[in-house]
Coordinates of C-alpha atoms in Angstrom, one line a residue:
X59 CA -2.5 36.2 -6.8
X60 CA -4.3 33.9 -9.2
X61 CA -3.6 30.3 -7.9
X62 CA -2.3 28.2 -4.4
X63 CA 0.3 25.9 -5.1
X64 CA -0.1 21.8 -3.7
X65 CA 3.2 19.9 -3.2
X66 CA 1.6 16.5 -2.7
X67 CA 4.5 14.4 -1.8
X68 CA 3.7 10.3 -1.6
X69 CA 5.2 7.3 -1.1
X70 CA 6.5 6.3 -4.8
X71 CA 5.8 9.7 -6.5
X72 CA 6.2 13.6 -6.2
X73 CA 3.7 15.9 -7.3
X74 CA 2.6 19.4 -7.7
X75 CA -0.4 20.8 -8.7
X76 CA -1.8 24.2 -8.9
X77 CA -5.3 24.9 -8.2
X78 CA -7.7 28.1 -9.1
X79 CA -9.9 30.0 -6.8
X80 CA -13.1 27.5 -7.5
X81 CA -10.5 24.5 -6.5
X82 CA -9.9 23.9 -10.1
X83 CA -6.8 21.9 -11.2
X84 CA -5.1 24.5 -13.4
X85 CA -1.7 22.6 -14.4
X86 CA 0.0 19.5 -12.6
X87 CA 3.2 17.8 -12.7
X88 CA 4.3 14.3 -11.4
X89 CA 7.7 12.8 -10.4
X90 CA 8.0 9.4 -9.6
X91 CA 11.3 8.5 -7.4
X92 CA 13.3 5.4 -6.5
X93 CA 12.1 2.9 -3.7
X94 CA 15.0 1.0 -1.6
X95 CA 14.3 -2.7 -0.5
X96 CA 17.7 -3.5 1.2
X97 CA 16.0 -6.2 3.0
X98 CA 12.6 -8.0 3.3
X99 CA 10.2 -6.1 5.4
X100 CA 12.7 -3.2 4.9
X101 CA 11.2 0.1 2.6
X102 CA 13.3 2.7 2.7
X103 CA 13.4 6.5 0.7
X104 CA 16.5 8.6 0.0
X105 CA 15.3 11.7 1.3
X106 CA 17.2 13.6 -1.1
X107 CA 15.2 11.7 -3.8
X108 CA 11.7 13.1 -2.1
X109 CA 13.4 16.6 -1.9
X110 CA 14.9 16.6 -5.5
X111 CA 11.9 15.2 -7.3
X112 CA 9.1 17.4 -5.3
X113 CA 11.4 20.8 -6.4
X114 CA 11.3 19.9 -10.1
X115 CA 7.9 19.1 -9.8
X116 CA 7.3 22.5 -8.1
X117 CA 9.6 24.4 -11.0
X118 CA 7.8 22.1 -13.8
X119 CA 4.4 23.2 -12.8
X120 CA 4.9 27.1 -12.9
X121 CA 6.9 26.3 -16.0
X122 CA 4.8 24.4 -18.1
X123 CA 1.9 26.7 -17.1
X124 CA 4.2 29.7 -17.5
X125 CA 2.7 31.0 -14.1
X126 CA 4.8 33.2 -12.3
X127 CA 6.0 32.5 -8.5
X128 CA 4.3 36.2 -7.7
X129 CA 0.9 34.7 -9.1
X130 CA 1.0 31.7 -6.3
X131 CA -0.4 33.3 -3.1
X132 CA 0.6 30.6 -0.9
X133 CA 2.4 27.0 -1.0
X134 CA 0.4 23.8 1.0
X135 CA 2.3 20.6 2.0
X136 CA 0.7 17.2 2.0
X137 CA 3.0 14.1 2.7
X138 CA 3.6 11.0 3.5
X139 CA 3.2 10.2 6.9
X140 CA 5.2 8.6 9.9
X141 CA 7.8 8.0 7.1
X142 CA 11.1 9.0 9.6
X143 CA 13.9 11.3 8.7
X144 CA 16.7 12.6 10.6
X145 CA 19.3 15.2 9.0
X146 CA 22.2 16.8 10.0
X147 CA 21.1 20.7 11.2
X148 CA 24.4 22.5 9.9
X149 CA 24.8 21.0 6.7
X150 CA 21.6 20.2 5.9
X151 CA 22.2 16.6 4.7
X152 CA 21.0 13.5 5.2
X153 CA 21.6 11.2 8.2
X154 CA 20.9 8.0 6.3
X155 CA 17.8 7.0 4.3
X156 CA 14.7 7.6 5.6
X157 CA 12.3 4.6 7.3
X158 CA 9.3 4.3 5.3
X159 CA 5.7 3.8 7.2
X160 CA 5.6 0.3 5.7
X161 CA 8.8 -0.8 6.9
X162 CA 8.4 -3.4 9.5
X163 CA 11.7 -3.7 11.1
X164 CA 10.7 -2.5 14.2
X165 CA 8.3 -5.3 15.1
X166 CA 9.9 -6.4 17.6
X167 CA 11.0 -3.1 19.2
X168 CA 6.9 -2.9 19.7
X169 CA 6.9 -7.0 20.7
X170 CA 8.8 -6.0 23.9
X171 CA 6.6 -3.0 24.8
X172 CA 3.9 -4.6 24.4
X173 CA 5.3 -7.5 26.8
X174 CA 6.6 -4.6 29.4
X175 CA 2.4 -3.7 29.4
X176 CA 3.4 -0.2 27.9
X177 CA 0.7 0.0 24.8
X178 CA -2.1 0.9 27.3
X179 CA -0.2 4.2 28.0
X180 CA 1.0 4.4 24.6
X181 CA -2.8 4.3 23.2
X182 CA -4.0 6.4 25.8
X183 CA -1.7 9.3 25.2
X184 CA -1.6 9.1 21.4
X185 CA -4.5 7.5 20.2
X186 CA -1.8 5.1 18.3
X187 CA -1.7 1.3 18.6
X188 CA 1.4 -0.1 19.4
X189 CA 3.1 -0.8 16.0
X190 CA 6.3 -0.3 13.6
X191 CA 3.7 2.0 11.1
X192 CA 5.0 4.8 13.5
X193 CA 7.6 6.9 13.5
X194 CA 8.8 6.4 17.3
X195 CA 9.9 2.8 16.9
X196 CA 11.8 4.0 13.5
X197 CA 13.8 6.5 15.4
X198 CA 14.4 4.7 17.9
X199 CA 16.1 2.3 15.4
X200 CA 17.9 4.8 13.5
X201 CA 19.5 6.4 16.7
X202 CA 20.5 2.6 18.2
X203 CA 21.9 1.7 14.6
X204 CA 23.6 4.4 12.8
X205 CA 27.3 4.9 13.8
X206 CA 27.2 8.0 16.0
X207 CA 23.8 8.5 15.6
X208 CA 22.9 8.8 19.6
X209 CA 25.8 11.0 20.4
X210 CA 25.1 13.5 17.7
X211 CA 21.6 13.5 18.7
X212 CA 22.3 14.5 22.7
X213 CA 24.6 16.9 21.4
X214 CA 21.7 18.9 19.5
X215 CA 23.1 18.0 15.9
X216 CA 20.2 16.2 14.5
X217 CA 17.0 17.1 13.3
X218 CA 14.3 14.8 13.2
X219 CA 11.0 14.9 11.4
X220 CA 8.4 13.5 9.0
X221 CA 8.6 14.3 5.5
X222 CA 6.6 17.8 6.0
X223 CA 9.3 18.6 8.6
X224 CA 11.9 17.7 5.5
X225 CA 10.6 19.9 2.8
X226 CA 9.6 22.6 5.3
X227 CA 13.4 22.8 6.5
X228 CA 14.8 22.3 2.7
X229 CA 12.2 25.1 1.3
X230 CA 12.1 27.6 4.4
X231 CA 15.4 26.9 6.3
X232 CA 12.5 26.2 9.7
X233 CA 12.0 23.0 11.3
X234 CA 8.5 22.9 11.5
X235 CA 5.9 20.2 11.8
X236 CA 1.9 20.8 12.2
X237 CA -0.1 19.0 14.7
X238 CA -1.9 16.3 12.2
X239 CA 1.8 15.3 11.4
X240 CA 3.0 15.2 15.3
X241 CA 0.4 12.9 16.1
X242 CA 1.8 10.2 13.8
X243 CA 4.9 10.2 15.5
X244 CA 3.6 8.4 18.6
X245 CA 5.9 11.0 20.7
X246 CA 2.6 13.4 20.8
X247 CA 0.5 13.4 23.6
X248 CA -2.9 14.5 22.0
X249 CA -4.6 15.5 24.7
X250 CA -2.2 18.3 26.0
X251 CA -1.4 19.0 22.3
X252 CA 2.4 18.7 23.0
X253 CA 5.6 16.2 22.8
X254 CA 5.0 14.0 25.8
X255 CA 8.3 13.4 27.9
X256 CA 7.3 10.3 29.3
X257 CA 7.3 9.2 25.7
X258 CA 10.7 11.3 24.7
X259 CA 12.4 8.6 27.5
X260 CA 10.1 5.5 26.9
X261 CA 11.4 5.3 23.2
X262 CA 15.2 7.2 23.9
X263 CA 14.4 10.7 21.8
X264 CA 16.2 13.8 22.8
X265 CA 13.5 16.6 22.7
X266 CA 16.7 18.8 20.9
X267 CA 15.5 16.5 17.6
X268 CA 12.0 17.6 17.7
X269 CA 10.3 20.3 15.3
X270 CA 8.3 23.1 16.5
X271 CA 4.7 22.1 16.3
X272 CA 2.6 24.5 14.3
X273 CA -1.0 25.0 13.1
X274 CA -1.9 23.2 9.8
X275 CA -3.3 26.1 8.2
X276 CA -1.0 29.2 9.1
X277 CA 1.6 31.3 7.8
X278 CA 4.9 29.6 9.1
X279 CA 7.7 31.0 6.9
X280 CA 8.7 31.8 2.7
X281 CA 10.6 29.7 0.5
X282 CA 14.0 30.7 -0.3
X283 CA 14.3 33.0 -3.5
X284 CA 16.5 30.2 -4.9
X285 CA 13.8 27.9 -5.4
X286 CA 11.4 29.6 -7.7
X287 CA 12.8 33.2 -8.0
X288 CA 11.2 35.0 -5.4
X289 CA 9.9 33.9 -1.7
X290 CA 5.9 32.7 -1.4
X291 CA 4.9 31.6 1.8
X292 CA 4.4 28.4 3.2
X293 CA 1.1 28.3 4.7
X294 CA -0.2 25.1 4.9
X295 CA 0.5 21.6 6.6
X296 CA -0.9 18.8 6.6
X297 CA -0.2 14.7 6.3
X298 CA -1.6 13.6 3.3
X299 CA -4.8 11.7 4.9
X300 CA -5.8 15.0 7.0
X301 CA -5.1 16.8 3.8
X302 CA -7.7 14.2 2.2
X303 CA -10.7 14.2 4.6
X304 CA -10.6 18.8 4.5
X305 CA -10.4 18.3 0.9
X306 CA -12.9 16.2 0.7
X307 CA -14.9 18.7 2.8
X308 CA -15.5 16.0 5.6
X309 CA -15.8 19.0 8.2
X310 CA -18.7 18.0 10.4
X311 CA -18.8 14.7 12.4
X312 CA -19.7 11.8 11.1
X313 CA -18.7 12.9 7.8
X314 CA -16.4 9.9 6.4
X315 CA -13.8 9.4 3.4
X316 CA -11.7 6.8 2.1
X317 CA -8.5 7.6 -0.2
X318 CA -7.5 4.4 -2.4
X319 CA -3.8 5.5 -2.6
X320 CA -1.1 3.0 -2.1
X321 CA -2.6 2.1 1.2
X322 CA -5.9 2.7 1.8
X323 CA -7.3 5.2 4.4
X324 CA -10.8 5.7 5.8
X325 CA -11.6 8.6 8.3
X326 CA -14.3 9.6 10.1
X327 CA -14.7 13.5 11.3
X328 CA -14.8 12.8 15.2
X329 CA -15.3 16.3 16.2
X330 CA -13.6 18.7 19.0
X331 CA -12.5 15.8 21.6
X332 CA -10.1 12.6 20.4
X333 CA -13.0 9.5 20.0
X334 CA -11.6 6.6 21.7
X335 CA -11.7 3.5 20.2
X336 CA -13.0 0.2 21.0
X337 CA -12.1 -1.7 18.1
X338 CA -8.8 -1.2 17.1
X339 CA -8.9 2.7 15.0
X340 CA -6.7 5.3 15.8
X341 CA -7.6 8.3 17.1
X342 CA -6.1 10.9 15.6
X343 CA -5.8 14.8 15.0
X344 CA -7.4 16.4 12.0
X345 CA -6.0 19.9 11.8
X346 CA -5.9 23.3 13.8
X347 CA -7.5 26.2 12.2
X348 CA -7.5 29.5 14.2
X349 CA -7.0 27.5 17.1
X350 CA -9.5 25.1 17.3
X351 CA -8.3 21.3 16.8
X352 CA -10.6 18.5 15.0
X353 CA -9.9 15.0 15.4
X354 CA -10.7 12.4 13.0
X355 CA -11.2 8.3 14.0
X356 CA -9.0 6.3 11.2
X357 CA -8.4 3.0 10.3
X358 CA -5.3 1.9 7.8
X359 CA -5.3 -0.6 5.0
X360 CA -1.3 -0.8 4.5
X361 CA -1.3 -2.4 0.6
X362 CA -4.5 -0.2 -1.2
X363 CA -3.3 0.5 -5.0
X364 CA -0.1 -0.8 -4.0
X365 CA -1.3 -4.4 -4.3
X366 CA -2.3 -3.7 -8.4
X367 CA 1.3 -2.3 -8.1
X368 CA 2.3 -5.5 -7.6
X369 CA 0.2 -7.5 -10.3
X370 CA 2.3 -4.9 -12.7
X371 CA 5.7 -5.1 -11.1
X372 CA 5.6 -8.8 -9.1
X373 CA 3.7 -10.9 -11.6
X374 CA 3.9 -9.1 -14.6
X375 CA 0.3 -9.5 -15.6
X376 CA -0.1 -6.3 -16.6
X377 CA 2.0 -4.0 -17.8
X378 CA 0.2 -0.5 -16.5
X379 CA -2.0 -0.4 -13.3
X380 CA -4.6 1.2 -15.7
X381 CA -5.1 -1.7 -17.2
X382 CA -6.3 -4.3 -14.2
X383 CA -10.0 -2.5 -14.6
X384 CA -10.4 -4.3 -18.0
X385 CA -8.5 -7.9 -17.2
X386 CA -10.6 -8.3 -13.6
X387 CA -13.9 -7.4 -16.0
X388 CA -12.4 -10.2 -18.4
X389 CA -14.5 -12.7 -15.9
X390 CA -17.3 -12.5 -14.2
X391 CA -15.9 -13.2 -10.5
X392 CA -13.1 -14.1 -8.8
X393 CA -13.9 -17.8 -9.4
X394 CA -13.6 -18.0 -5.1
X395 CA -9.8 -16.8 -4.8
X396 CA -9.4 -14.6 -2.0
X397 CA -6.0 -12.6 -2.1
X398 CA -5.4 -11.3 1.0
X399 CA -2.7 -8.1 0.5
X400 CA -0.7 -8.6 3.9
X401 CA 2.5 -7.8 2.1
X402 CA 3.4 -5.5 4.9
X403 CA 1.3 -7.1 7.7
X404 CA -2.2 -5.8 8.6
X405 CA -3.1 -2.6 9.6
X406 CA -6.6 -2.4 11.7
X407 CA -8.4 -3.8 12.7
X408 CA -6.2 -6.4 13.1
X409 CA -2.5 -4.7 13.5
X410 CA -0.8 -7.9 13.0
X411 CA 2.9 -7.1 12.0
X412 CA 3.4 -10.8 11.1
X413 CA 0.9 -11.5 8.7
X414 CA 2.4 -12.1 5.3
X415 CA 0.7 -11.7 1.7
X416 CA -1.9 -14.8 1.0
X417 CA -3.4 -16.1 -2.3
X418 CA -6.8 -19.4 -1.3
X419 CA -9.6 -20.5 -3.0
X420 CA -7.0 -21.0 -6.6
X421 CA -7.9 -24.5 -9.1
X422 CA -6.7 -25.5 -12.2
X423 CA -8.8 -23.1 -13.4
X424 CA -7.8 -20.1 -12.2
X425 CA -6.3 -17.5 -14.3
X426 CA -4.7 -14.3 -14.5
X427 CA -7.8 -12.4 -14.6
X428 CA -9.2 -14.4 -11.9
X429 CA -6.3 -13.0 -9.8
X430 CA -6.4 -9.4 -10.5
X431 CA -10.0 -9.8 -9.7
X432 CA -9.2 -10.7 -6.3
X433 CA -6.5 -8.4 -5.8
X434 CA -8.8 -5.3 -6.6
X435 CA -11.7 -6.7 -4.3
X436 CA -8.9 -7.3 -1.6
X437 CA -9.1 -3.4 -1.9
X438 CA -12.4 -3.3 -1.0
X439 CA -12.7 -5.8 2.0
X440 CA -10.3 -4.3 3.8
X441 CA -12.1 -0.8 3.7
X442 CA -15.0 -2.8 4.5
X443 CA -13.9 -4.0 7.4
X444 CA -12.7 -0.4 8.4
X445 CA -16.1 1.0 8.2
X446 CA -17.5 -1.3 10.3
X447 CA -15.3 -1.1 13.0
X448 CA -15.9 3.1 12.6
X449 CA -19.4 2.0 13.0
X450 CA -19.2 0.5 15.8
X451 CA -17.0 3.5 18.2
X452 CA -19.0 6.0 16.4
X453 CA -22.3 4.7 17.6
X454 CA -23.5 6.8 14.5
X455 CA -24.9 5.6 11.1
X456 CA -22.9 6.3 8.1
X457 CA -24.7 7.4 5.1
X458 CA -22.2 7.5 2.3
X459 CA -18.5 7.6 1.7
X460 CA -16.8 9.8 -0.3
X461 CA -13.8 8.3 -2.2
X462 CA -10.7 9.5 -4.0
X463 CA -7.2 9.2 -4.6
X464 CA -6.0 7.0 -7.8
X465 CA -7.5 3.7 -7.6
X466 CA -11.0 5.6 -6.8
X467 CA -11.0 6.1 -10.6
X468 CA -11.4 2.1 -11.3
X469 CA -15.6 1.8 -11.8
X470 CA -15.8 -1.7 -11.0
X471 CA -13.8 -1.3 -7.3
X472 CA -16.0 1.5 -6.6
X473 CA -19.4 -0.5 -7.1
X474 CA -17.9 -3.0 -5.4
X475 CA -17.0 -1.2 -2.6
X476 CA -21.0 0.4 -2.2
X477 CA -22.2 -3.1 -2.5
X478 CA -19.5 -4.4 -0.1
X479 CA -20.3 -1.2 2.7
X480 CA -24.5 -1.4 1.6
X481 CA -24.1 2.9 1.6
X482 CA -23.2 4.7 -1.3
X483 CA -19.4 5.6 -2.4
X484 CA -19.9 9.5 -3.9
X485 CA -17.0 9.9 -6.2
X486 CA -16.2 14.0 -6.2
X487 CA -15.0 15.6 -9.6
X488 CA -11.6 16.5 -8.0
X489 CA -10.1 13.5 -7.1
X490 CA -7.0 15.1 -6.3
X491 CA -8.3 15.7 -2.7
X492 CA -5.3 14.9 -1.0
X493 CA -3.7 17.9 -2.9
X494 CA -7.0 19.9 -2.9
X495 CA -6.7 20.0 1.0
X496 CA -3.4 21.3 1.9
X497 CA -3.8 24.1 -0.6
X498 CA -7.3 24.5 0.7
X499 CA -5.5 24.8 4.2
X500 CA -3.0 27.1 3.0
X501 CA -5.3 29.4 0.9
X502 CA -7.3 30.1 4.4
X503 CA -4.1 31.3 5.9
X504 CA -3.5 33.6 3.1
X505 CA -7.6 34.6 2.3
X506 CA -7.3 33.4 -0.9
X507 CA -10.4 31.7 0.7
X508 CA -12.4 33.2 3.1
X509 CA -13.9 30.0 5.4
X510 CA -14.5 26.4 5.3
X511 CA -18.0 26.8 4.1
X512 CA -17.0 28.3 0.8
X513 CA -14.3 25.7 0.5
X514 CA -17.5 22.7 1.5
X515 CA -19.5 24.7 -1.6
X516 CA -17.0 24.0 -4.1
X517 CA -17.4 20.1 -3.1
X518 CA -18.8 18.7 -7.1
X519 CA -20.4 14.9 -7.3
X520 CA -18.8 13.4 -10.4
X521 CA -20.3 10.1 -9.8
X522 CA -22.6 8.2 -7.0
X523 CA -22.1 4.4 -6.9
X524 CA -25.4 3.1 -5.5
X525 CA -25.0 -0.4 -3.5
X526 CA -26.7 -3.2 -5.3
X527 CA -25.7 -6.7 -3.7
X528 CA -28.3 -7.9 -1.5
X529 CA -27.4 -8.1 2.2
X530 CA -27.3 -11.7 2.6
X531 CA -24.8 -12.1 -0.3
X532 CA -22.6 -9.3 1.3
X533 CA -22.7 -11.3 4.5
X534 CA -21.2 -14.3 2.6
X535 CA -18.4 -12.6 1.2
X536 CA -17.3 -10.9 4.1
X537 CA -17.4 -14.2 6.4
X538 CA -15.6 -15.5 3.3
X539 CA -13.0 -12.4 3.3
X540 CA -12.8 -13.3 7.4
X541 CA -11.6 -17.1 6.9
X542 CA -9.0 -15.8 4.2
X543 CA -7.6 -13.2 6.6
X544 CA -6.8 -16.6 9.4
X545 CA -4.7 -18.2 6.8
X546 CA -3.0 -14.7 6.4
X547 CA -2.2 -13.7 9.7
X548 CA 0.5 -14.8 12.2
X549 CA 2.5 -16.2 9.4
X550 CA 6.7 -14.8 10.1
X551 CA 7.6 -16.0 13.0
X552 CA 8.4 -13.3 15.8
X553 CA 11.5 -12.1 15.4
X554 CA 11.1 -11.9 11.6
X555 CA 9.7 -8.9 9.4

């Protein structure tokens, strides 16, 4: 048993990557799959897309490597999280697409809550604020909507889950989800460590839809021998920002990462009780490993890499993300545009679901670079803004951050960010944590590693990004970042998406 295999499925791409007893990338494959926009504030995933793409990724990987399935001592999931399936349990099929976690069309499903004075109990029992990111308000929908949905549902023949539950059922033939995962849904109660049922009957979910809720690192079935000729055991769940932070090695409080994927995501190791919050984080759970439980305080930046996505894809000014490192260099700032990426509303601190996508500070002589500038600092005030929120509950200084996912690879965000924070960003040499972490999590199930210190020893520095901006300038900015965010927020009207 030479290697653990990673199925790192995102939001716009599938992956797979197998790693090596020193945590080692030893071959990797990458599928990218289709979005669906059917309307404005509407992201939706065909979850046969997510399933097809992540298999040939799996069967590429061993392929291309010519590693064979009895040399893979255990499979790890990391996914996508709060994005909302629902299946049909006898045939296996879809329901409908999937809800993505940016999809905002249950705004005003949360509006009314809020207004019937139910996100007190909803924070409380969860650790969630009260907004369409989750997956309670998207099931809700998809049971009220779909033709025969509700029916089907009471009569036992749906399954529900988040995309781990999705590619456990497909791979395994269990419905499964682990307790990182569960607490997305906003149907979790993390206290008790269960599905609440005050919760269940708040948002209309028949318990029959719900997986079982297992440990994140654990043993909890084998693949079919149709998938990659003979059974390996699926050992390891986790959603792809827990997956991140245990990757990352983040396993004593206090610890903190932040993973520039298509959102961004900073977390802060909270310890063995859920942190409350006081300024607008989530509490959440990290993972359970021989039946202890971590939780992790989080704050989510909805449009991360995904806002470059747009300079590529929107605009057209360039034609690769790669290349918006070199064009925002092109000048030496942003010439005072402030882009404020509220494509998809705000995540925290501010969780405003109306807040819509905002562009000040632009002349006559603003310019394409000037933009892409902005966009790629937008990055980096929102995660700003995160840490010192995180600061702020934790009581407890932070001394660095460590960064990864794909847009942790552009140099000039990074220093921006450690001026921005005034602590250093650490950039590891593995910057596939999120990948890293559920086969880390798997790998402990199996002993293909034997604790978490000798997975914290194999943490490598690749690159330390030392703040240099001095404090009064940062002050500026971020006051300057502030009055951008007012023109950005409250902008559909309720009602809207």
């Amino acid at each position: 048993m030479d290697y653990i295999l990673a199925l790192d499925q995102g939001t716009t791409s599938s992956r797979a990557i197998l790693f090596d007893r020193q945590g080692q990338v030893f071959a990797s494959a990458q599928h990218e799959y289709p979005q669906h926009f059917p309307q404005p504030g509407w992201v939706e995933h065909d979850p046969l897309d997510i399933w097809h793409s992540q298999l040939a990724c799996a069967r590429e990987v061993l392929q291309q490597s010519e590693t064979d399935a009895g040399q893979v001592a255990a499979i790890g999931i990391a996914n996508q999280r709060e994005t909302t399936v629902v299946w049909d349990r006898r045939t296996g099929q879809p329901l409908c697409h999937a809800i993505v976690w940016q999809d905002r069309r249950t705004a005003a499903i949360c509006d009314a809550l809020r207004a019937a004075g139910k996100a007190e109990l909803i924070q409380r029992k969860t650790g969630l604020e009260l907004d369409a990111y989750f997956s309670a308000t998207k099931l809700q929908w998809l049971l009220t909507h779909v033709p025969g949905a509700r029916i089907r549902a009471e009569r036992g023949e749906l399954a529900f889950g988040t995309v781990d539950s999705w590619l456990a059922w497909k791979l395994t033939g269990r419905h499964v989800t682990d307790v990182g995962n569960a607490a997305r849904t906003m149907l979790f109660n993390i206290n008790s460590l269960r599905w609440d049922e005050e919760l269940l009957a708040l948002f209309g979910v028949p318990a029959s839809m719900l997986p079982e809720v297992v440990a994140s690192s654990g043993q909890v079935g084998v693949t079919k021998e149709e998938w990659f000729g003979r059974a390996i055991p699926l050992a390891g769940i986790a959603g792809d920002q827990q997956a991140a932070t245990f990757g990352q090695a983040c396993h004593r409080r206090g610890m903190v990462k932040n993973t520039y994927g298509t959102g961004c995501f900073m977390l802060m190791h909270a310890g063995a009780a859920p942190p409350v919050s006081h300024n607008r984080l989530l509490s959440t759970v990290g993972w359970t490993i021989e039946g202890r439980t971590d939780y992790l305080l989080e704050g989510s930046v909805f449009m991360g890499g995904a806002t470059v996505q747009w300079l590529r894809d929107g605009l057209g000014i360039i034609k690769q993300s790669a290349e918006v490192e070199a064009l925002a260099l092109s000048v030496p700032d942003s010439g005072g545009v402030m882009l404020v990426p509220a494509f998809a509303g705000l995540g925290a601190p501010h969780w405003d679901a109306y807040a819509r996508g905002t562009i000040v500070g632009m002349t006559r002589g603003t310019t394409g670079a000037h933009i892409a500038r902005a966009a790629v600092e937008s990055i980096a005030y929102q995660s700003a803004e995160l840490l010192g929120a995180m600061q702020k509950d934790a009581a407890c200084a932070v001394h660095e951050v460590r960064a990864d996912g794909g847009a942790a690879r552009n140099d000039m965000l990074m220093q921006f960010q450690a001026d921005l924070l005034g602590v250093p960003v650490i950039r590891p040499r593995v910057t596939e944590t999120t990948a890293l972490g559920a086969a880390y999590l798997a790998g402990l199930a199996v002993g293909f590693w034997a604790s978490s210190e000798e997975i914290a020893a194999q943490w490598q520095l690749e690159r330390r990004f030392e703040p240099q901006m001095p404090a009064a300038r940062r002050e500026q900015l971020m006051a300057r970042w502030a009055k951008a965010v007012v023109h950005a927020k409250s902008w559909a009207e309720p009602g809207q998406v």
